[in-house]
Amino acid sequence: MGGVGEPGPRQGPAQPGAPLPIFCWEQIRAHDQPGDKWLVIERRVYDISRWEQRHPGGSRLIGHHGAEDATDAFRVFHQDLDFVRKFLQPLLIGELAPEEPSQDGPLNTQLVEDFRALHQAAEDMKLFDASPTFFAFLLGHILAMEVLAWLLIYLLGPGWVPSTLAAFILAISQAQSWCLQHDLGHVSVFKKSRWNHVAQKFVMGQLKGFSAHWWNFRHFQHHAKPNIFHKDPDVTVAPFFLLGESSIEYGKKKRRYLPYNHQHLYFFLIGPPMLILVNFEVENLAYMLVCMQWADLLWAASFYARFFLSYLPFYGVPGVLLFFVAVRVLESHWFVWITQINHIPKEIGHEKHRDWVSSQLVATCNVEPSPFVDWFSGHLDFQIEHHLFPRMPRHNYSRVAPLVKSLCAKHGLSYEVKPFLTALVDIVRSLKKSGDIWLDTYLHH
């Protein structure tokens, strides 16, 4: 064993055959700054400072684990661990001292070990193996809805009734496309990562008009640090809405950009209707241009070309624009309600540096499953299982759920399951509660 590593600004890579320097958490903690990032995986210390910009998942994703033990995140996100370890080897600078715990801060060692055993049990049960029939049906019914919507207008004409029906069918198709590209982004469909990535570009680009890279960039951060301000893009929504701890912070600082005590009301005006039509469209385009994702831009352009060429002969330019907006607004309502029922009512705040299982459970809850809810939500009614095992094909969530419940019961962790309608109402309740906290703090602090 080598001597204790120096806490200097940068360590060179470990030399092959040489004893590894050892580090304590106090030293590692100092390396969580822009341009100076260390992290720990399987008790080995890596300097990712110069490499994080080349990380396939994005620099922010891996950077969010700076000065932390990222072992469980490393294992659940990556399909082929041996392949990924080859990229880590040049970044290796040392290892944790034998007397140091595997994780800095409060750690339930038995919980961590039990979760890793559960993950291995899920692999042994082949719960990470996808059903080709299941996903082929998903793609098939999406394409069938796209064709059906066009046939309605072609056969019945562009009247209000056929147009309304077609808009709803296309919105459902778009919603199901979100779910399928989500599966592909998590490499849970094909055994080879490349096939998942290519298929995701087709679904996200040609079927939806968005960038797969943009989605993965923001969504993987959400999975790594759910409900953590400045790390999870889904909850970094101030100053438009105040969630969790931001209510108290804004109240103490006397910030009043909007009437936050009424945010549960104006949520209906600027939340569900506008997220995809305005926020996502602008953010997606900006990402592709700034990050020069030209292939994604071409994929997205192919969607718009197909959509407008398909419906322009029936509606003309103003009509097809209105039809497109109607589909996006309907789709946006689905997206906001379905993706937020599991998260907004849960704990939202700043980084607590919890272990993987605890960090996921405090930020997620489940919805009572049914065949309809499973399909309609893309199996996000099993959000706990999805967050603990992001690469697991969704048709296997119900099989791993009893094992997760047992793990939670053993360690006294909350495994929350709500009725579907209750979960929807809880979004509004949570917004009202946060707004009331802001008002009370604003007036009395």
mmCIF file of N, CA and C in Angstrom, residues 147-235:
data_model
loop_
_atom_site.group_PDB
_atom_site.id
_atom_site.type_symbol
_atom_site.label_atom_id
_atom_site.label_comp_id
_atom_site.label_asym_id
_atom_site.label_seq_id
_atom_site.Cartn_x
_atom_site.Cartn_y
_atom_site.Cartn_z
ATOM 1 N N VAL A 147 -50.861 6.759 -38.492
ATOM 2 C CA VAL A 147 -51.570 6.499 -39.752
ATOM 3 C C VAL A 147 -53.063 6.744 -39.580
ATOM 4 N N LEU A 148 -53.628 6.298 -38.456
ATOM 5 C CA LEU A 148 -55.067 6.457 -38.217
ATOM 6 C C LEU A 148 -55.460 7.932 -38.191
ATOM 7 N N ALA A 149 -54.645 8.767 -37.539
ATOM 8 C CA ALA A 149 -54.954 10.197 -37.473
ATOM 9 C C ALA A 149 -54.997 10.805 -38.877
ATOM 10 N N TRP A 150 -54.040 10.448 -39.710
ATOM 11 C CA TRP A 150 -54.016 10.982 -41.080
ATOM 12 C C TRP A 150 -55.201 10.479 -41.886
ATOM 13 N N LEU A 151 -55.564 9.205 -41.709
ATOM 14 C CA LEU A 151 -56.683 8.638 -42.451
ATOM 15 C C LEU A 151 -58.005 9.305 -42.072
ATOM 16 N N LEU A 152 -58.135 9.675 -40.803
ATOM 17 C CA LEU A 152 -59.347 10.365 -40.373
ATOM 18 C C LEU A 152 -59.553 11.662 -41.165
ATOM 19 N N ILE A 153 -58.488 12.431 -41.307
ATOM 20 C CA ILE A 153 -58.585 13.695 -42.040
ATOM 21 C C ILE A 153 -58.744 13.432 -43.535
ATOM 22 N N TYR A 154 -58.050 12.427 -44.041
ATOM 23 C CA TYR A 154 -58.107 12.117 -45.477
ATOM 24 C C TYR A 154 -59.505 11.641 -45.886
ATOM 25 N N LEU A 155 -60.132 10.815 -45.048
ATOM 26 C CA LEU A 155 -61.422 10.219 -45.400
ATOM 27 C C LEU A 155 -62.609 11.090 -45.008
ATOM 28 N N LEU A 156 -62.493 11.800 -43.875
ATOM 29 C CA LEU A 156 -63.630 12.563 -43.354
ATOM 30 C C LEU A 156 -63.504 14.061 -43.573
ATOM 31 N N GLY A 157 -62.322 14.501 -43.991
ATOM 32 C CA GLY A 157 -62.135 15.931 -44.221
ATOM 33 C C GLY A 157 -61.693 16.658 -42.958
ATOM 34 N N PRO A 158 -61.243 17.903 -43.112
ATOM 35 C CA PRO A 158 -60.668 18.654 -41.989
ATOM 36 C C PRO A 158 -61.702 19.407 -41.153
ATOM 37 N N GLY A 159 -62.843 18.789 -40.911
ATOM 38 C CA GLY A 159 -63.846 19.426 -40.061
ATOM 39 C C GLY A 159 -63.432 19.393 -38.600
ATOM 40 N N TRP A 160 -64.266 20.044 -37.753
ATOM 41 C CA TRP A 160 -63.922 20.126 -36.333
ATOM 42 C C TRP A 160 -63.895 18.750 -35.665
ATOM 43 N N VAL A 161 -64.861 17.913 -35.956
ATOM 44 C CA VAL A 161 -64.914 16.605 -35.282
ATOM 45 C C VAL A 161 -63.742 15.709 -35.696
ATOM 46 N N PRO A 162 -63.499 15.496 -37.007
ATOM 47 C CA PRO A 162 -62.328 14.677 -37.384
ATOM 48 C C PRO A 162 -61.011 15.279 -36.894
ATOM 49 N N SER A 163 -60.901 16.611 -36.943
ATOM 50 C CA SER A 163 -59.653 17.258 -36.516
ATOM 51 C C SER A 163 -59.423 17.079 -35.025
ATOM 52 N N THR A 164 -60.491 17.189 -34.244
ATOM 53 C CA THR A 164 -60.363 16.997 -32.792
ATOM 54 C C THR A 164 -59.961 15.562 -32.467
ATOM 55 N N LEU A 165 -60.632 14.608 -33.126
ATOM 56 C CA LEU A 165 -60.279 13.205 -32.907
ATOM 57 C C LEU A 165 -58.832 12.939 -33.315
ATOM 58 N N ALA A 166 -58.439 13.456 -34.458
ATOM 59 C CA ALA A 166 -57.069 13.248 -34.949
ATOM 60 C C ALA A 166 -56.054 13.872 -34.005
ATOM 61 N N ALA A 167 -56.365 15.050 -33.466
ATOM 62 C CA ALA A 167 -55.445 15.710 -32.539
ATOM 63 C C ALA A 167 -55.260 14.880 -31.280
ATOM 64 N N PHE A 168 -56.347 14.324 -30.765
ATOM 65 C CA PHE A 168 -56.240 13.482 -29.572
ATOM 66 C C PHE A 168 -55.446 12.212 -29.862
ATOM 67 N N ILE A 169 -55.684 11.603 -31.009
ATOM 68 C CA ILE A 169 -54.946 10.387 -31.372
ATOM 69 C C ILE A 169 -53.457 10.697 -31.521
ATOM 70 N N LEU A 170 -53.137 11.811 -32.178
ATOM 71 C CA LEU A 170 -51.724 12.180 -32.327
ATOM 72 C C LEU A 170 -51.090 12.515 -30.986
ATOM 73 N N ALA A 171 -51.843 13.147 -30.086
ATOM 74 C CA ALA A 171 -51.307 13.461 -28.764
ATOM 75 C C ALA A 171 -50.987 12.181 -28.000
ATOM 76 N N ILE A 172 -51.860 11.178 -28.112
ATOM 77 C CA ILE A 172 -51.592 9.890 -27.464
ATOM 78 C C ILE A 172 -50.380 9.228 -28.095
ATOM 79 N N SER A 173 -50.293 9.299 -29.425
ATOM 80 C CA SER A 173 -49.129 8.745 -30.111
ATOM 81 C C SER A 173 -47.840 9.421 -29.657
ATOM 82 N N GLN A 174 -47.887 10.752 -29.547
ATOM 83 C CA GLN A 174 -46.715 11.492 -29.083
ATOM 84 C C GLN A 174 -46.361 11.119 -27.652
ATOM 85 N N ALA A 175 -47.368 10.939 -26.800
ATOM 86 C CA ALA A 175 -47.125 10.545 -25.412
ATOM 87 C C ALA A 175 -46.454 9.179 -25.348
ATOM 88 N N GLN A 176 -46.963 8.243 -26.138
ATOM 89 C CA GLN A 176 -46.363 6.903 -26.146
ATOM 90 C C GLN A 176 -44.961 6.917 -26.752
ATOM 91 N N SER A 177 -44.724 7.850 -27.675
ATOM 92 C CA SER A 177 -43.362 7.999 -28.217
ATOM 93 C C SER A 177 -42.403 8.502 -27.159
ATOM 94 N N TRP A 178 -42.873 9.421 -26.291
ATOM 95 C CA TRP A 178 -42.039 9.831 -25.151
ATOM 96 C C TRP A 178 -41.625 8.605 -24.344
ATOM 97 N N CYS A 179 -42.592 7.728 -24.078
ATOM 98 C CA CYS A 179 -42.309 6.547 -23.255
ATOM 99 C C CYS A 179 -41.302 5.622 -23.935
ATOM 100 N N LEU A 180 -41.480 5.393 -25.231
ATOM 101 C CA LEU A 180 -40.587 4.477 -25.937
ATOM 102 C C LEU A 180 -39.182 5.044 -26.046
ATOM 103 N N GLN A 181 -39.058 6.345 -26.360
ATOM 104 C CA GLN A 181 -37.711 6.906 -26.447
ATOM 105 C C GLN A 181 -37.053 6.914 -25.067
ATOM 106 N N HIS A 182 -37.864 7.048 -24.020
ATOM 107 C CA HIS A 182 -37.369 6.987 -22.647
ATOM 108 C C HIS A 182 -36.760 5.610 -22.363
ATOM 109 N N ASP A 183 -37.446 4.554 -22.802
ATOM 110 C CA ASP A 183 -36.904 3.200 -22.657
ATOM 111 C C ASP A 183 -35.576 3.056 -23.394
ATOM 112 N N LEU A 184 -35.538 3.565 -24.609
ATOM 113 C CA LEU A 184 -34.325 3.452 -25.420
ATOM 114 C C LEU A 184 -33.185 4.267 -24.830
ATOM 115 N N GLY A 185 -33.494 5.442 -24.298
ATOM 116 C CA GLY A 185 -32.468 6.271 -23.683
ATOM 117 C C GLY A 185 -31.813 5.595 -22.496
ATOM 118 N N HIS A 186 -32.590 4.776 -21.797
ATOM 119 C CA HIS A 186 -32.056 4.038 -20.651
ATOM 120 C C HIS A 186 -31.444 2.698 -21.059
ATOM 121 N N VAL A 187 -31.224 2.504 -22.362
ATOM 122 C CA VAL A 187 -30.649 1.268 -22.926
ATOM 123 C C VAL A 187 -31.317 0.023 -22.345
ATOM 124 N N SER A 188 -32.646 0.054 -22.283
ATOM 125 C CA SER A 188 -33.373 -1.069 -21.690
ATOM 126 C C SER A 188 -34.117 -1.907 -22.725
ATOM 127 N N VAL A 189 -33.870 -1.652 -24.016
ATOM 128 C CA VAL A 189 -34.575 -2.399 -25.066
ATOM 129 C C VAL A 189 -33.646 -3.409 -25.742
ATOM 130 N N PHE A 190 -32.516 -2.932 -26.248
ATOM 131 C CA PHE A 190 -31.569 -3.807 -26.943
ATOM 132 C C PHE A 190 -30.377 -4.130 -26.042
ATOM 133 N N LYS A 191 -29.728 -5.234 -26.323
ATOM 134 C CA LYS A 191 -28.575 -5.625 -25.513
ATOM 135 C C LYS A 191 -27.362 -4.762 -25.799
ATOM 136 N N LYS A 192 -27.277 -4.222 -27.014
ATOM 137 C CA LYS A 192 -26.144 -3.371 -27.373
ATOM 138 C C LYS A 192 -26.549 -1.904 -27.256
ATOM 139 N N SER A 193 -25.730 -1.123 -26.582
ATOM 140 C CA SER A 193 -26.039 0.286 -26.360
ATOM 141 C C SER A 193 -26.250 1.024 -27.672
ATOM 142 N N ARG A 194 -25.438 0.712 -28.672
ATOM 143 C CA ARG A 194 -25.511 1.444 -29.941
ATOM 144 C C ARG A 194 -26.886 1.299 -30.587
ATOM 145 N N TRP A 195 -27.459 0.115 -30.518
ATOM 146 C CA TRP A 195 -28.776 -0.091 -31.119
ATOM 147 C C TRP A 195 -29.826 0.755 -30.410
ATOM 148 N N ASN A 196 -29.735 0.827 -29.092
ATOM 149 C CA ASN A 196 -30.654 1.677 -28.329
ATOM 150 C C ASN A 196 -30.522 3.137 -28.751
ATOM 151 N N HIS A 197 -29.277 3.597 -28.907
ATOM 152 C CA HIS A 197 -29.044 5.002 -29.248
ATOM 153 C C HIS A 197 -29.580 5.331 -30.650
ATOM 154 N N VAL A 198 -29.355 4.432 -31.601
ATOM 155 C CA VAL A 198 -29.839 4.669 -32.966
ATOM 156 C C VAL A 198 -31.363 4.689 -32.985
ATOM 157 N N ALA A 199 -31.971 3.713 -32.316
ATOM 158 C CA ALA A 199 -33.435 3.656 -32.283
ATOM 159 C C ALA A 199 -34.017 4.864 -31.560
ATOM 160 N N GLN A 200 -33.338 5.331 -30.507
ATOM 161 C CA GLN A 200 -33.837 6.508 -29.799
ATOM 162 C C GLN A 200 -33.814 7.742 -30.698
ATOM 163 N N LYS A 201 -32.772 7.870 -31.510
ATOM 164 C CA LYS A 201 -32.707 9.016 -32.421
ATOM 165 C C LYS A 201 -33.867 8.992 -33.410
ATOM 166 N N PHE A 202 -34.236 7.795 -33.866
ATOM 167 C CA PHE A 202 -35.373 7.690 -34.785
ATOM 168 C C PHE A 202 -36.676 8.089 -34.091
ATOM 169 N N VAL A 203 -36.922 7.516 -32.924
ATOM 170 C CA VAL A 203 -38.176 7.795 -32.220
ATOM 171 C C VAL A 203 -38.230 9.255 -31.782
ATOM 172 N N MET A 204 -37.154 9.731 -31.165
ATOM 173 C CA MET A 204 -37.139 11.107 -30.655
ATOM 174 C C MET A 204 -37.104 12.120 -31.810
ATOM 175 N N GLY A 205 -36.368 11.819 -32.855
ATOM 176 C CA GLY A 205 -36.227 12.751 -33.958
ATOM 177 C C GLY A 205 -37.350 12.669 -34.966
ATOM 178 N N GLN A 206 -37.503 11.527 -35.629
ATOM 179 C CA GLN A 206 -38.493 11.393 -36.695
ATOM 180 C C GLN A 206 -39.921 11.349 -36.167
ATOM 181 N N LEU A 207 -40.163 10.722 -35.033
ATOM 182 C CA LEU A 207 -41.531 10.603 -34.526
ATOM 183 C C LEU A 207 -41.930 11.766 -33.626
ATOM 184 N N LYS A 208 -40.943 12.513 -33.087
ATOM 185 C CA LYS A 208 -41.294 13.567 -32.123
ATOM 186 C C LYS A 208 -40.741 14.947 -32.455
ATOM 187 N N GLY A 209 -39.654 15.027 -33.198
ATOM 188 C CA GLY A 209 -39.085 16.330 -33.529
ATOM 189 C C GLY A 209 -38.186 16.910 -32.468
ATOM 190 N N PHE A 210 -37.591 16.051 -31.639
ATOM 191 C CA PHE A 210 -36.696 16.517 -30.582
ATOM 192 C C PHE A 210 -35.332 15.824 -30.701
ATOM 193 N N SER A 211 -34.387 16.323 -29.920
ATOM 194 C CA SER A 211 -33.029 15.781 -29.908
ATOM 195 C C SER A 211 -32.878 14.725 -28.820
ATOM 196 N N ALA A 212 -32.400 13.550 -29.195
ATOM 197 C CA ALA A 212 -32.136 12.497 -28.211
ATOM 198 C C ALA A 212 -31.034 12.925 -27.255
ATOM 199 N N HIS A 213 -30.008 13.602 -27.768
ATOM 200 C CA HIS A 213 -28.919 14.058 -26.896
ATOM 201 C C HIS A 213 -29.422 15.065 -25.866
ATOM 202 N N TRP A 214 -30.287 15.969 -26.305
ATOM 203 C CA TRP A 214 -30.848 16.951 -25.377
ATOM 204 C C TRP A 214 -31.619 16.257 -24.271
ATOM 205 N N TRP A 215 -32.469 15.301 -24.619
ATOM 206 C CA TRP A 215 -33.259 14.606 -23.614
ATOM 207 C C TRP A 215 -32.365 13.872 -22.620
ATOM 208 N N ASN A 216 -31.405 13.122 -23.127
ATOM 209 C CA ASN A 216 -30.522 12.361 -22.240
ATOM 210 C C ASN A 216 -29.724 13.285 -21.336
ATOM 211 N N PHE A 217 -29.288 14.415 -21.877
ATOM 212 C CA PHE A 217 -28.520 15.385 -21.103
ATOM 213 C C PHE A 217 -29.291 15.827 -19.866
ATOM 214 N N ARG A 218 -30.560 16.164 -20.014
ATOM 215 C CA ARG A 218 -31.327 16.649 -18.871
ATOM 216 C C ARG A 218 -31.900 15.497 -18.041
ATOM 217 N N HIS A 219 -32.309 14.401 -18.709
ATOM 218 C CA HIS A 219 -33.004 13.341 -17.977
ATOM 219 C C HIS A 219 -32.056 12.528 -17.094
ATOM 220 N N PHE A 220 -30.841 12.279 -17.554
ATOM 221 C CA PHE A 220 -29.907 11.516 -16.735
ATOM 222 C C PHE A 220 -29.523 12.285 -15.472
ATOM 223 N N GLN A 221 -29.473 13.614 -15.563
ATOM 224 C CA GLN A 221 -29.221 14.412 -14.358
ATOM 225 C C GLN A 221 -30.348 14.217 -13.352
ATOM 226 N N HIS A 222 -31.576 14.182 -13.860
ATOM 227 C CA HIS A 222 -32.733 13.948 -12.994
ATOM 228 C C HIS A 222 -32.592 12.617 -12.268
ATOM 229 N N HIS A 223 -32.163 11.587 -12.977
ATOM 230 C CA HIS A 223 -32.029 10.271 -12.344
ATOM 231 C C HIS A 223 -30.890 10.228 -11.344
ATOM 232 N N ALA A 224 -29.806 10.892 -11.656
ATOM 233 C CA ALA A 224 -28.653 10.870 -10.759
ATOM 234 C C ALA A 224 -28.939 11.600 -9.455
ATOM 235 N N LYS A 225 -29.632 12.733 -9.548
ATOM 236 C CA LYS A 225 -29.884 13.572 -8.371
ATOM 237 C C LYS A 225 -31.344 14.042 -8.373
ATOM 238 N N PRO A 226 -32.294 13.136 -8.183
ATOM 239 C CA PRO A 226 -33.705 13.540 -8.276
ATOM 240 C C PRO A 226 -34.099 14.538 -7.193
ATOM 241 N N ASN A 227 -34.812 15.578 -7.625
ATOM 242 C CA ASN A 227 -35.357 16.604 -6.727
ATOM 243 C C ASN A 227 -34.284 17.401 -5.990
ATOM 244 N N ILE A 228 -33.073 17.471 -6.566
ATOM 245 C CA ILE A 228 -31.987 18.252 -5.970
ATOM 246 C C ILE A 228 -31.811 19.529 -6.790
ATOM 247 N N PHE A 229 -31.940 20.677 -6.134
ATOM 248 C CA PHE A 229 -31.799 21.958 -6.832
ATOM 249 C C PHE A 229 -30.437 22.062 -7.522
ATOM 250 N N HIS A 230 -30.440 22.630 -8.712
ATOM 251 C CA HIS A 230 -29.251 22.910 -9.515
ATOM 252 C C HIS A 230 -28.581 21.639 -10.046
ATOM 253 N N LYS A 231 -29.175 20.483 -9.750
ATOM 254 C CA LYS A 231 -28.670 19.223 -10.303
ATOM 255 C C LYS A 231 -29.750 18.489 -11.091
ATOM 256 N N ASP A 232 -30.977 18.592 -10.639
ATOM 257 C CA ASP A 232 -32.114 18.013 -11.352
ATOM 258 C C ASP A 232 -32.835 19.130 -12.106
ATOM 259 N N PRO A 233 -32.745 19.152 -13.444
ATOM 260 C CA PRO A 233 -33.409 20.231 -14.209
ATOM 261 C C PRO A 233 -34.919 20.271 -14.010
ATOM 262 N N ASP A 234 -35.525 19.139 -13.647
ATOM 263 C CA ASP A 234 -36.978 19.093 -13.519
ATOM 264 C C ASP A 234 -37.505 19.918 -12.351
ATOM 265 N N VAL A 235 -36.680 20.182 -11.345
ATOM 266 C CA VAL A 235 -37.151 20.955 -10.190
ATOM 267 C C VAL A 235 -36.486 22.322 -10.107
#
